[in-house]
mmCIF file of C-alpha atoms in Angstrom:
data_model
loop_
_atom_site.group_PDB
_atom_site.id
_atom_site.type_symbol
_atom_site.label_atom_id
_atom_site.label_comp_id
_atom_site.label_asym_id
_atom_site.label_seq_id
_atom_site.Cartn_x
_atom_site.Cartn_y
_atom_site.Cartn_z
ATOM 1 C CA MET A 5 8.508 -1.964 12.622
ATOM 2 C CA ILE A 6 10.481 0.846 11.036
ATOM 3 C CA ASN A 7 8.088 3.490 12.334
ATOM 4 C CA THR A 8 9.024 2.502 15.891
ATOM 5 C CA LEU A 9 12.748 2.801 15.119
ATOM 6 C CA PHE A 10 12.857 5.876 12.933
ATOM 7 C CA PRO A 11 10.590 8.935 12.329
ATOM 8 C CA CYS A 12 10.023 8.239 8.621
ATOM 9 C CA LYS A 13 7.238 10.795 8.222
ATOM 10 C CA ARG A 14 9.590 13.708 8.939
ATOM 11 C CA TYR A 15 11.745 12.688 5.962
ATOM 12 C CA SER A 16 9.170 11.332 3.488
ATOM 13 C CA PHE A 17 6.685 12.957 1.128
ATOM 14 C CA GLU A 18 3.142 11.588 1.268
ATOM 15 C CA ASN A 19 0.014 13.181 -0.171
ATOM 16 C CA ASP A 20 -2.200 10.183 -0.907
ATOM 17 C CA THR A 21 -4.928 11.521 1.413
ATOM 18 C CA VAL A 22 -5.522 14.762 -0.529
ATOM 19 C CA LEU A 23 -8.206 13.181 -2.710
ATOM 20 C CA ALA A 24 -9.492 10.624 -0.198
ATOM 21 C CA ASN A 25 -13.220 10.510 0.642
ATOM 22 C CA LEU A 26 -14.229 13.326 -1.680
ATOM 23 C CA PRO A 27 -17.905 14.334 -1.896
ATOM 24 C CA LYS A 28 -19.891 12.401 -4.488
ATOM 25 C CA ASN A 29 -20.271 15.434 -6.752
ATOM 26 C CA MET A 30 -16.473 15.865 -6.835
ATOM 27 C CA VAL A 31 -15.928 12.182 -7.611
ATOM 28 C CA SER A 32 -18.478 12.420 -10.424
ATOM 29 C CA LEU A 33 -16.763 15.507 -11.820
ATOM 30 C CA ILE A 34 -13.397 13.766 -11.868
ATOM 31 C CA GLU A 35 -14.864 10.678 -13.525
ATOM 32 C CA GLU A 36 -16.540 12.812 -16.175
ATOM 33 C CA LYS A 37 -13.579 15.061 -17.020
ATOM 34 C CA LYS A 38 -10.496 12.919 -16.351
ATOM 35 C CA ILE A 39 -8.151 11.864 -19.146
ATOM 36 C CA TYR A 40 -6.637 8.393 -18.847
ATOM 37 C CA ILE A 41 -2.876 8.113 -19.467
ATOM 38 C CA LYS A 42 -0.777 4.954 -19.622
ATOM 39 C CA LEU A 43 3.029 5.110 -19.682
ATOM 40 C CA LYS A 44 5.805 2.545 -19.743
ATOM 41 C CA LYS A 45 8.773 2.370 -17.388
ATOM 42 C CA LYS A 46 11.248 5.258 -18.035
ATOM 43 C CA GLN A 47 8.713 7.342 -19.960
ATOM 44 C CA VAL A 48 8.272 10.957 -18.839
ATOM 45 C CA LEU A 49 4.943 12.290 -17.571
ATOM 46 C CA PHE A 50 5.990 15.941 -17.767
ATOM 47 C CA TYR A 51 9.236 17.848 -18.248
ATOM 48 C CA GLU A 52 10.918 20.596 -16.278
ATOM 49 C CA SER A 53 10.109 24.118 -17.589
ATOM 50 C CA THR A 54 6.916 23.068 -19.382
ATOM 51 C CA ILE A 55 3.505 24.607 -18.648
ATOM 52 C CA PRO A 56 1.069 22.657 -16.406
ATOM 53 C CA THR A 57 -2.277 21.781 -17.978
ATOM 54 C CA GLY A 58 -3.728 19.995 -14.967
ATOM 55 C CA VAL A 59 -2.872 17.654 -12.116
ATOM 56 C CA TYR A 60 -2.276 13.921 -12.237
ATOM 57 C CA ILE A 61 -3.531 11.143 -9.989
ATOM 58 C CA LEU A 62 -1.128 8.204 -10.003
ATOM 59 C CA ARG A 63 -3.463 5.219 -10.214
ATOM 60 C CA SER A 64 -0.858 2.470 -10.470
ATOM 61 C CA GLY A 65 2.913 2.258 -10.487
ATOM 62 C CA LYS A 66 5.711 4.392 -9.060
ATOM 63 C CA VAL A 67 7.374 7.572 -10.314
ATOM 64 C CA LYS A 68 10.384 9.742 -9.536
ATOM 65 C CA LYS A 69 10.604 13.524 -9.466
ATOM 66 C CA TYR A 70 13.972 15.021 -10.294
ATOM 67 C CA ALA A 71 15.663 18.303 -11.115
ATOM 68 C CA THR A 72 18.509 18.508 -13.614
ATOM 69 C CA GLY A 73 21.754 20.374 -12.879
ATOM 70 C CA LEU A 74 23.971 22.349 -15.224
ATOM 71 C CA ASN A 75 25.984 19.211 -15.982
ATOM 72 C CA GLY A 76 22.815 17.305 -16.889
ATOM 73 C CA LYS A 77 22.981 15.179 -13.743
ATOM 74 C CA GLU A 78 19.687 14.238 -12.098
ATOM 75 C CA HIS A 79 18.873 14.860 -8.461
ATOM 76 C CA ILE A 80 15.889 12.748 -7.396
ATOM 77 C CA PHE A 81 14.140 14.433 -4.503
ATOM 78 C CA TYR A 82 10.749 12.684 -4.427
ATOM 79 C CA LEU A 83 9.377 9.216 -5.102
ATOM 80 C CA ALA A 84 5.609 8.823 -5.460
ATOM 81 C CA LYS A 85 3.343 5.768 -5.514
ATOM 82 C CA GLU A 86 -0.299 4.844 -6.001
ATOM 83 C CA ASN A 87 -3.021 7.416 -5.195
ATOM 84 C CA GLU A 88 -0.643 10.360 -4.878
ATOM 85 C CA ILE A 89 -1.427 13.602 -6.687
ATOM 86 C CA LEU A 90 1.238 15.126 -8.925
ATOM 87 C CA GLY A 91 1.841 18.524 -10.486
ATOM 88 C CA TYR A 92 -0.332 20.767 -8.365
ATOM 89 C CA HIS A 93 2.404 22.983 -6.891
ATOM 90 C CA CYS A 94 3.320 24.723 -10.132
ATOM 91 C CA LEU A 95 -0.276 24.851 -11.269
ATOM 92 C CA LEU A 96 -1.298 26.695 -8.101
ATOM 93 C CA SER A 97 1.647 29.106 -8.347
ATOM 94 C CA ASN A 98 0.978 29.640 -12.068
ATOM 95 C CA GLU A 99 4.570 28.724 -12.925
ATOM 96 C CA THR A 100 6.224 26.203 -15.214
ATOM 97 C CA TYR A 101 7.235 22.833 -13.804
ATOM 98 C CA ALA A 102 10.343 23.076 -11.608
ATOM 99 C CA HIS A 103 11.141 19.393 -12.125
ATOM 100 C CA THR A 104 10.644 16.381 -14.381
ATOM 101 C CA THR A 105 8.474 13.397 -13.442
ATOM 102 C CA ALA A 106 9.294 10.004 -14.968
ATOM 103 C CA CYS A 107 8.072 6.439 -14.446
ATOM 104 C CA LEU A 108 10.047 3.976 -12.344
ATOM 105 C CA THR A 109 7.585 1.246 -13.386
ATOM 106 C CA ASP A 110 4.739 0.925 -15.865
ATOM 107 C CA CYS A 111 2.171 3.476 -14.690
ATOM 108 C CA THR A 112 -1.378 4.667 -15.225
ATOM 109 C CA PHE A 113 -2.619 8.179 -14.451
ATOM 110 C CA ASP A 114 -5.776 10.239 -14.470
ATOM 111 C CA LEU A 115 -5.201 13.781 -15.716
ATOM 112 C CA ILE A 116 -7.588 16.280 -14.132
ATOM 113 C CA PRO A 117 -7.698 19.405 -16.344
ATOM 114 C CA LYS A 118 -6.627 22.661 -14.725
ATOM 115 C CA SER A 119 -10.070 24.273 -14.881
ATOM 116 C CA VAL A 120 -11.669 21.245 -13.196
ATOM 117 C CA PHE A 121 -9.071 21.107 -10.451
ATOM 118 C CA LEU A 122 -9.414 24.816 -9.662
ATOM 119 C CA THR A 123 -13.184 24.430 -9.532
ATOM 120 C CA MET A 124 -12.794 21.570 -7.057
ATOM 121 C CA ILE A 125 -10.647 23.729 -4.778
ATOM 122 C CA GLU A 126 -13.053 26.656 -4.954
ATOM 123 C CA ASN A 127 -16.034 24.472 -4.024
ATOM 124 C CA ASP A 128 -14.488 22.236 -1.355
ATOM 125 C CA ARG A 129 -12.801 23.884 1.634
ATOM 126 C CA GLU A 130 -11.766 20.495 3.026
ATOM 127 C CA MET A 131 -9.773 19.726 -0.106
ATOM 128 C CA LEU A 132 -8.129 23.152 0.049
ATOM 129 C CA TYR A 133 -7.191 22.466 3.669
ATOM 130 C CA ARG A 134 -5.682 19.117 2.698
ATOM 131 C CA LEU A 135 -3.573 20.742 -0.014
ATOM 132 C CA LEU A 136 -2.305 23.374 2.410
ATOM 133 C CA ARG A 137 -1.487 20.686 4.949
ATOM 134 C CA SER A 138 0.347 18.638 2.303
ATOM 135 C CA ILE A 139 2.366 21.644 1.110
ATOM 136 C CA SER A 140 3.250 22.546 4.707
ATOM 137 C CA HIS A 141 4.409 18.986 5.389
ATOM 138 C CA GLU A 142 6.504 18.977 2.223
ATOM 139 C CA PHE A 143 8.247 22.188 3.299
ATOM 140 C CA GLY A 144 9.331 20.453 6.508
ATOM 141 C CA VAL A 145 10.549 17.421 4.567
ATOM 142 C CA PHE A 146 12.544 19.611 2.171
ATOM 143 C CA THR A 147 14.132 21.383 5.158
ATOM 144 C CA ASN A 148 15.120 18.089 6.786
ATOM 145 C CA ASN A 149 16.451 16.594 3.561
ATOM 146 C CA THR A 150 18.474 19.730 2.767
ATOM 147 C CA ARG A 151 20.125 19.478 6.164
ATOM 148 C CA ILE A 152 20.923 15.815 5.501
ATOM 149 C CA LEU A 153 22.645 16.623 2.188
ATOM 150 C CA ALA A 154 24.658 19.409 3.807
ATOM 151 C CA GLN A 155 25.663 17.805 7.094
ATOM 152 C CA HIS A 156 25.670 14.009 6.788
ATOM 153 C CA SER A 157 28.221 11.673 5.234
ATOM 154 C CA VAL A 158 27.577 9.448 2.216
ATOM 155 C CA ARG A 159 27.356 6.435 4.531
ATOM 156 C CA GLU A 160 24.755 8.136 6.721
ATOM 157 C CA ARG A 161 22.747 9.359 3.725
ATOM 158 C CA THR A 162 22.820 5.901 2.145
ATOM 159 C CA ALA A 163 21.557 4.280 5.335
ATOM 160 C CA LEU A 164 18.746 6.813 5.535
ATOM 161 C CA SER A 165 17.835 6.273 1.880
ATOM 162 C CA ILE A 166 17.532 2.510 2.418
ATOM 163 C CA ILE A 167 15.309 3.060 5.461
ATOM 164 C CA LYS A 168 12.982 5.333 3.473
ATOM 165 C CA LEU A 169 13.038 3.137 0.363
ATOM 166 C CA GLU A 170 12.124 0.042 2.381
ATOM 167 C CA LYS A 171 9.003 1.833 3.588
ATOM 168 C CA PHE A 172 8.254 3.236 0.127
ATOM 169 C CA PHE A 173 8.409 -0.094 -1.717
ATOM 170 C CA ASN A 174 6.825 -2.060 1.152
ATOM 171 C CA GLU A 175 7.712 -5.422 -0.412
ATOM 172 C CA ASN A 176 9.031 -7.534 2.475
ATOM 173 C CA GLY A 177 12.274 -5.580 2.667
ATOM 174 C CA MET A 178 12.984 -5.731 -1.082
ATOM 175 C CA ILE A 179 14.036 -2.495 -2.772
ATOM 176 C CA LYS A 180 13.931 -2.568 -6.573
ATOM 177 C CA LEU A 181 15.826 0.486 -7.772
ATOM 178 C CA SER A 182 18.702 1.021 -10.169
ATOM 179 C CA ARG A 183 22.068 2.037 -8.739
ATOM 180 C CA LYS A 184 21.911 5.180 -10.879
ATOM 181 C CA ASP A 185 18.602 6.287 -9.370
ATOM 182 C CA HIS A 186 19.709 5.305 -5.876
ATOM 183 C CA SER A 187 22.926 7.333 -6.148
ATOM 184 C CA SER A 188 20.874 10.290 -7.391
ATOM 185 C CA ILE A 189 18.689 10.102 -4.288
ATOM 186 C CA VAL A 190 21.710 9.891 -1.975
ATOM 187 C CA GLY A 191 23.568 12.656 -3.812
ATOM 188 C CA THR A 192 26.755 10.765 -4.593
ATOM 189 C CA SER A 193 28.470 8.853 -7.388
ATOM 190 C CA ILE A 194 27.451 5.314 -8.321
ATOM 191 C CA GLU A 195 30.927 4.132 -7.305
ATOM 192 C CA SER A 196 30.640 5.639 -3.811
ATOM 193 C CA LEU A 197 27.164 4.184 -3.368
ATOM 194 C CA VAL A 198 28.333 0.704 -4.371
ATOM 195 C CA ARG A 199 31.180 0.842 -1.835
ATOM 196 C CA VAL A 200 28.829 1.806 0.992
ATOM 197 C CA LEU A 201 26.306 -0.878 0.000
ATOM 198 C CA HIS A 202 29.124 -3.441 0.068
ATOM 199 C CA ASP A 203 30.054 -2.305 3.583
ATOM 200 C CA PHE A 204 26.442 -2.660 4.744
ATOM 201 C CA LYS A 205 26.349 -6.131 3.215
ATOM 202 C CA GLU A 206 29.519 -7.141 5.078
ATOM 203 C CA GLU A 207 27.996 -5.793 8.305
ATOM 204 C CA GLY A 208 24.884 -7.924 7.831
ATOM 205 C CA ALA A 209 22.504 -4.975 7.422
ATOM 206 C CA ILE A 210 21.469 -5.805 3.852
ATOM 207 C CA GLU A 211 21.726 -8.376 1.074
ATOM 208 C CA LEU A 212 22.508 -7.459 -2.538
ATOM 209 C CA ARG A 213 20.830 -9.260 -5.425
ATOM 210 C CA GLU A 214 21.812 -7.697 -8.762
ATOM 211 C CA SER A 215 19.967 -4.331 -8.770
ATOM 212 C CA MET A 216 17.905 -5.267 -5.709
ATOM 213 C CA ILE A 217 18.589 -4.493 -2.051
ATOM 214 C CA VAL A 218 17.059 -6.623 0.691
ATOM 215 C CA THR A 219 17.047 -5.186 4.200
ATOM 216 C CA LYS A 220 18.154 -7.652 6.881
ATOM 217 C CA ASP A 221 18.812 -5.619 10.041
ATOM 218 C CA MET A 222 16.962 -2.311 10.274
ATOM 219 C CA LYS A 223 18.487 -1.496 13.662
ATOM 220 C CA LYS A 224 21.963 -1.493 12.108
ATOM 221 C CA LEU A 225 20.792 0.824 9.327
ATOM 222 C CA VAL A 226 19.168 3.213 11.803
ATOM 223 C CA LYS A 227 22.402 3.272 13.816
ATOM 224 C CA ALA A 228 24.433 3.906 10.644
ATOM 225 C CA SER A 229 22.156 6.818 9.705
ATOM 226 C CA ASN A 230 23.342 8.584 12.893
ATOM 227 C CA PHE A 231 19.843 9.836 13.720
ATOM 228 C CA VAL A 232 19.374 7.891 16.954
#
């Protein structure tokens, strides 16, 4: 339903098709060389300013990507879920990680070593095309989200965050996210977020259940986001 009310794709990162339907030789190479990693909720997959050693396929669970400011405050700019590929931007640019990636839930990953990943790109033009398409899409999303932070109110940004989170979690309207992480996504204080959420509850747009948000009226949230 939400896709008919709001253009989610323009404001959401998705790269779960980069590794879809790979040739059998590529699948065999990944299976042979991959390193299995299992992490608990809140554990960090990789830290900002460290050197990439490969790319990660998120096999199960959900993660957040965030950058840390001078005051140590997190800004979450990307949430990823199953089958997405992580860490390839800095590997391709031969730079250290520009952000930290941590687990929102218990997660499992396959680490594809750098040399293997680069070989895959060199030998599969379709995969290279998919990466370029994904990077191009992400640039557009970053542009849109930067404009939102600069030009929209906390209420509007909160409404938009709920719309995107409902699609991301895809659990019958239930959004399971801490207030701290949610405020980091919106770019506001926890106190300001809680006030806006209370207003949305009073307006009948959402329900609040401890740290969970349940969407009740998506049309009201879309209207509050001031995008339609």
